[in-house]
Coordinates of C-alpha atoms in Angstrom, one line a residue:
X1122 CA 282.0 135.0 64.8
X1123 CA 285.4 133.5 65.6
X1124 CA 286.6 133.2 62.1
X1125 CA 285.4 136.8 61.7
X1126 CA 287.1 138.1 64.5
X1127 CA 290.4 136.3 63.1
X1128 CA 289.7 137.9 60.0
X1129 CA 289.4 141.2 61.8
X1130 CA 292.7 140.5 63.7
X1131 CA 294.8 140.1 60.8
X1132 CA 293.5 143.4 59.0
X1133 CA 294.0 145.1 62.0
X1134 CA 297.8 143.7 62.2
X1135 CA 298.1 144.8 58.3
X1136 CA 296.9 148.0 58.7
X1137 CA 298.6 149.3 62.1
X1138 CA 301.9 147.7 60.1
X1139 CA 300.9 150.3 57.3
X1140 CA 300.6 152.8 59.9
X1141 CA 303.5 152.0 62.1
X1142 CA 305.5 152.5 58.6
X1143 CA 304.0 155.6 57.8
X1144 CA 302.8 154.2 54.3
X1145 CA 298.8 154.6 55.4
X1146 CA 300.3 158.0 55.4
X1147 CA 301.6 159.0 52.3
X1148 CA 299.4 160.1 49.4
X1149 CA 298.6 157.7 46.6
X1150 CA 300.5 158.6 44.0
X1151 CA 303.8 158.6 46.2
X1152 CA 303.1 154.7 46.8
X1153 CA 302.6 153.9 43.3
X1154 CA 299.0 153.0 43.9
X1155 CA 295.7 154.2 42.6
X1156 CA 294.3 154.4 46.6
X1157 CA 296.2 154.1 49.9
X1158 CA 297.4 151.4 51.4
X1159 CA 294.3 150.7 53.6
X1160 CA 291.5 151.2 51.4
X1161 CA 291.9 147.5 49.8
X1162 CA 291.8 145.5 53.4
X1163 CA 289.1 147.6 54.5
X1164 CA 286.9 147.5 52.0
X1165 CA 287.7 142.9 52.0
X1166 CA 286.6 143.7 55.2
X1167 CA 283.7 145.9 54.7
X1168 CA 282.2 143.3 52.2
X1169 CA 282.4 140.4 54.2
X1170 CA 280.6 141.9 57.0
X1171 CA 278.3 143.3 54.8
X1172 CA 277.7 139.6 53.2
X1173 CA 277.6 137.9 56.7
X1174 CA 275.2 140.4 57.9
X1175 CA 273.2 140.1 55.0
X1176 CA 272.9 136.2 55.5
X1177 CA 271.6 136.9 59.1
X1178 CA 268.1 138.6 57.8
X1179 CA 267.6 136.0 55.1
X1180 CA 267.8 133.5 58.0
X1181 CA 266.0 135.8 60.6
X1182 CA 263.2 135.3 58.7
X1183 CA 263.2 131.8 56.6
X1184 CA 264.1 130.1 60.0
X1185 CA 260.7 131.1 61.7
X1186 CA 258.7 130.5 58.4
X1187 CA 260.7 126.6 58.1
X1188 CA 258.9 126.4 61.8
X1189 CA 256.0 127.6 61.3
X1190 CA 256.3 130.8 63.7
X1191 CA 254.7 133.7 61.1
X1192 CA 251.1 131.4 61.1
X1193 CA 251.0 131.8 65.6
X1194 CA 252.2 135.7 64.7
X1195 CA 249.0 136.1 62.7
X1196 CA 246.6 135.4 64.9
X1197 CA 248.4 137.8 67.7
X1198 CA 248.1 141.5 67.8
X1199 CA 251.7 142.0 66.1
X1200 CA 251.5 144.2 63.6
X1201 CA 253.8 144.3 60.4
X1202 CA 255.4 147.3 61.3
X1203 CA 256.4 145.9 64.9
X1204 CA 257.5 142.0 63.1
X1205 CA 260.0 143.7 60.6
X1206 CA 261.3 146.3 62.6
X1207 CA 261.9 143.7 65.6
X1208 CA 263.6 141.4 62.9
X1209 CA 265.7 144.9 61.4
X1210 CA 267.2 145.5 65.2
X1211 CA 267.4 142.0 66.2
X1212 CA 269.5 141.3 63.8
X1213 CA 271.6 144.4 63.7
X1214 CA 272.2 143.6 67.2
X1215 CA 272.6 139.9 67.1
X1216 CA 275.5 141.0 64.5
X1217 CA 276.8 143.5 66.7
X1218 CA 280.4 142.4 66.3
X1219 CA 280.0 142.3 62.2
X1220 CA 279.4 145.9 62.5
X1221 CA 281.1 147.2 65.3
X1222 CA 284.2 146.0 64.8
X1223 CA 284.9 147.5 61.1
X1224 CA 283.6 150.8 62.5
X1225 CA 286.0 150.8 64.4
X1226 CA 288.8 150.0 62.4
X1227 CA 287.6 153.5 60.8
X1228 CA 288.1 155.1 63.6
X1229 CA 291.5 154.1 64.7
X1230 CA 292.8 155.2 61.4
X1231 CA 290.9 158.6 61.9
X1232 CA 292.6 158.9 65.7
X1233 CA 296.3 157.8 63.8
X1234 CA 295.7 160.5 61.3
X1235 CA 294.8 158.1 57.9
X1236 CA 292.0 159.6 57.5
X1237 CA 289.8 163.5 58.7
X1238 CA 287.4 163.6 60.5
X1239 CA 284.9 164.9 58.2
X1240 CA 285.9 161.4 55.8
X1241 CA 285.3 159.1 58.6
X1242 CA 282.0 160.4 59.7
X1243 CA 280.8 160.2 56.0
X1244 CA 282.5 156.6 56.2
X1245 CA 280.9 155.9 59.3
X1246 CA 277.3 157.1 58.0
X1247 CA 277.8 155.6 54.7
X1248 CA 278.3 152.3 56.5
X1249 CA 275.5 152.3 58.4
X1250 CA 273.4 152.9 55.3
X1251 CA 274.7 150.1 53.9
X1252 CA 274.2 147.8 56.6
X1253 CA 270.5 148.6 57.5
X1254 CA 269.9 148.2 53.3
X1255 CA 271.2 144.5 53.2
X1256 CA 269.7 143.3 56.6
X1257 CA 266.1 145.0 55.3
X1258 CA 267.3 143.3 51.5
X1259 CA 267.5 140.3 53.6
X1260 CA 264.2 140.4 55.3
X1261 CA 262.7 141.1 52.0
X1262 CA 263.9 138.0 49.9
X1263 CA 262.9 136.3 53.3
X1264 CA 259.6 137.3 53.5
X1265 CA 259.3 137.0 49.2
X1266 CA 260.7 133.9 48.4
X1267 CA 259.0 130.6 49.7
X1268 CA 262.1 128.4 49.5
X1269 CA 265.1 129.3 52.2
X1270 CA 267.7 128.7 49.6
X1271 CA 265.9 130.7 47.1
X1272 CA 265.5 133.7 49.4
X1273 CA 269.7 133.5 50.7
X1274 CA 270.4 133.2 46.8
X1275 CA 269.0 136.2 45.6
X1276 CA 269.9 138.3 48.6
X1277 CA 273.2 137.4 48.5
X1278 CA 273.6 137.4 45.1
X1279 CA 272.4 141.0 45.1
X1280 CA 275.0 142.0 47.8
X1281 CA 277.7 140.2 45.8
X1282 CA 276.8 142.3 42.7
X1283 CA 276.4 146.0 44.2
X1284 CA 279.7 145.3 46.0
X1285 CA 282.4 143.0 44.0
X1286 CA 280.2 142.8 40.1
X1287 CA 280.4 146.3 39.9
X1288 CA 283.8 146.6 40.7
X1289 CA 284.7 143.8 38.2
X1290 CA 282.8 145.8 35.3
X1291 CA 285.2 149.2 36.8
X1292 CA 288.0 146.7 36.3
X1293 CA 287.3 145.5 32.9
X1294 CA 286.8 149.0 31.5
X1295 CA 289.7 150.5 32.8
X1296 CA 291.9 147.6 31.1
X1297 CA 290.2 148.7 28.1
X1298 CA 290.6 152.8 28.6
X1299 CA 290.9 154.2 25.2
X1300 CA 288.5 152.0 23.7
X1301 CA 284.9 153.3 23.5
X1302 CA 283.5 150.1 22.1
X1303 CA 284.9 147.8 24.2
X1304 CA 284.0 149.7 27.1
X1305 CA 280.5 150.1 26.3
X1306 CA 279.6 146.1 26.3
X1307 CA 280.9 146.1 30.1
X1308 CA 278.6 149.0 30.5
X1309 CA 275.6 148.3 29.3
X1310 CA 276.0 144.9 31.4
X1311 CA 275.8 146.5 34.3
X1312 CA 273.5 149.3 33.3
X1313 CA 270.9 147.5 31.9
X1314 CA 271.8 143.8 32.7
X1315 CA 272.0 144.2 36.5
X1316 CA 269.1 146.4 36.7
X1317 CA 266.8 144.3 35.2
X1318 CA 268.5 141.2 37.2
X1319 CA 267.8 143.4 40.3
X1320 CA 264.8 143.9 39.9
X1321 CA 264.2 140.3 38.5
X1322 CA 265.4 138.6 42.1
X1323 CA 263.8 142.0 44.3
X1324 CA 260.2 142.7 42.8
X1325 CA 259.4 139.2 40.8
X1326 CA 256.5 138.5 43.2
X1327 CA 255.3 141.8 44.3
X1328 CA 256.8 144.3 41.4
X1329 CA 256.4 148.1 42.3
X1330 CA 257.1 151.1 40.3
X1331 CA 260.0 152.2 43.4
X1332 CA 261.3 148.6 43.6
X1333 CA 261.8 149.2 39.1
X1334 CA 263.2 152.8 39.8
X1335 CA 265.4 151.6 42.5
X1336 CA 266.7 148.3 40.8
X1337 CA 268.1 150.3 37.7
X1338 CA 269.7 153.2 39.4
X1339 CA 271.1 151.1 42.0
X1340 CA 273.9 150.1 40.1
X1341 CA 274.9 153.2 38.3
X1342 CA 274.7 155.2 41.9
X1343 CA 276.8 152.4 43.2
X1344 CA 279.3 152.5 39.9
X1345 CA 279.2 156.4 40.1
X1346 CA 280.4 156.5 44.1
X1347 CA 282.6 154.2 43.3
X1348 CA 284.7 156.0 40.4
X1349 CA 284.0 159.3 42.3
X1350 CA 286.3 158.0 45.3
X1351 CA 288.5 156.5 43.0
X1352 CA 289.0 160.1 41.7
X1353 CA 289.3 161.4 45.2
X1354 CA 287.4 164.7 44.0
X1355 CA 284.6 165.1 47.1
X1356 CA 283.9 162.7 49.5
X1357 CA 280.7 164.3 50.0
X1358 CA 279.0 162.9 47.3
X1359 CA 280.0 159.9 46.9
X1360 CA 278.4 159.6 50.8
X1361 CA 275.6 161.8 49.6
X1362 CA 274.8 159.6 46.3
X1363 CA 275.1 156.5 48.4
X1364 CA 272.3 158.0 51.4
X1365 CA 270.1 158.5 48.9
X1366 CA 270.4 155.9 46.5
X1367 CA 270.5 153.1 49.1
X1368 CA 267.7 155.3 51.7
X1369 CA 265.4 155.2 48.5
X1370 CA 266.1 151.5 48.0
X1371 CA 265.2 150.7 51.8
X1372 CA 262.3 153.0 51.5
X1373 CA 261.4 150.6 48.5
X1374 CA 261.6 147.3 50.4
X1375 CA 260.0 148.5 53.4
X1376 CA 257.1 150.3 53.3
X1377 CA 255.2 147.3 51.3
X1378 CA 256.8 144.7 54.2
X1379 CA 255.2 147.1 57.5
X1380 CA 251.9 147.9 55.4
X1381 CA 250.3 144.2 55.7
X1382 CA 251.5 140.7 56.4
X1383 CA 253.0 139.1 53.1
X1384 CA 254.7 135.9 53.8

């Protein structure tokens, strides 16, 4: 939390610098740059809270199972739906701060005039999608995977992908604009490559047709929001592809978790 909270300390000095300036101000293409100024600490930001959160679940629930705590749950009256939903706003509220904080970084630059208000709610929703998807991704690997290790590997290795992978893939494409075939390899490695890794690390043990759907669409939704911000056409559905691509995901992971015990 402290290093976090440094971390957060130092954006917020960058970014009221940008703003103090009246760079955060100016359109992209005055500055040189393909986004504004704040859009690259934000999003470092963004991800790392994301991540941290993210490691929370895994632990929220391979802790208990390393002490034995889900065999006394079984022979209580909790039900499913009450153990992952206590675990879902335990640990959003246990990482309070990761979430919080970021948020409101988002809104300071809404109240300085960086951004509308109608792109900071959708920033502000889209966010909170995103942070209930990787703390129910975490429960999930938790709950699926019998090792600890295993379980924070593949949940964070999913977050790592969706977030930084597919913006490597963006990266290498665009170095190669004006080349078809060398753009396609890149692609298809993300396409097909992280979908089937996806859905490799999310449905190995109890596979589902919504888990498959979700796994290979997640990444092109995610690459699709992406280049539509990039762009800066509409807002609205980048938010809008997001909601649904990452509400259908959750949807995926949790309706098989609060339907019986699996652990």
């Amino acid at each position: 939390r402290f290093a976090f909270l440094l971390l957060f300390m130092l954006i917020a000095a960058v970014v009221y610098m940008q703003v103090q300036s009246g760079v955060a101000m100016e359109p992209a293409a005055r500055i040189g740059r393909a986004l504004p100024s704040a859009t690259l600490p934000l999003a470092m930001l963004g991800v790392i809270s994301l991540v941290l959160v993210n490691a929370l679940a895994v632990n929220a629930v391979t802790g208990e199972r390393d002490g034995l705590a889900p065999d006394l749950s079984l022979v209580t009256d909790l039900s499913p739906s009450e153990f992952v939903f206590g675990k879902l706003l335990g640990v959003l509220y246990v990482g309070k701060e990761l979430i919080l904080l970021p948020m409101a970084l988002l809104v300071l630059l809404a109240i300085n005039g960086v951004m509308t208000v109608e792109n900071t709610i959708y920033a502000l929703l889209g966010a909170m999608v995103l942070y209930v998807f990787v703390t129910m991704l975490g429960i999930h690997s938790g709950l699926n995977y019998v090792a600890g290790r295993t379980a924070t590997l593949a949940s964070l290795g999913t977050v790592f992908f969706l977030c930084v992978g597919i913006a490597i893939c963006m990266t290498i494409m665009v170095s190669f604009r004006g080349a078809f075939q060398l753009q396609l390899a890149p692609l298809l490695v993300m396409s097909l490559g992280g979908g089937a890794a996806l859905f490799a690390s999310l449905g190995w043990r109890n596979p589902s047709s919504a888990i498959f759907l979700a796994s290979f669409t997640l990444p092109r939704i995610t690459f699709d929001a992406i280049t539509q911000f990039l762009l800066q056409t509409d807002h609205l559905f980048v938010f809008f592809s997001m909601a649904v691509g990452y509400g259908f995901t959750i949807a995926a992971l949790m309706i098989p978790a609060i339907s019986e015990f699996d652990v």
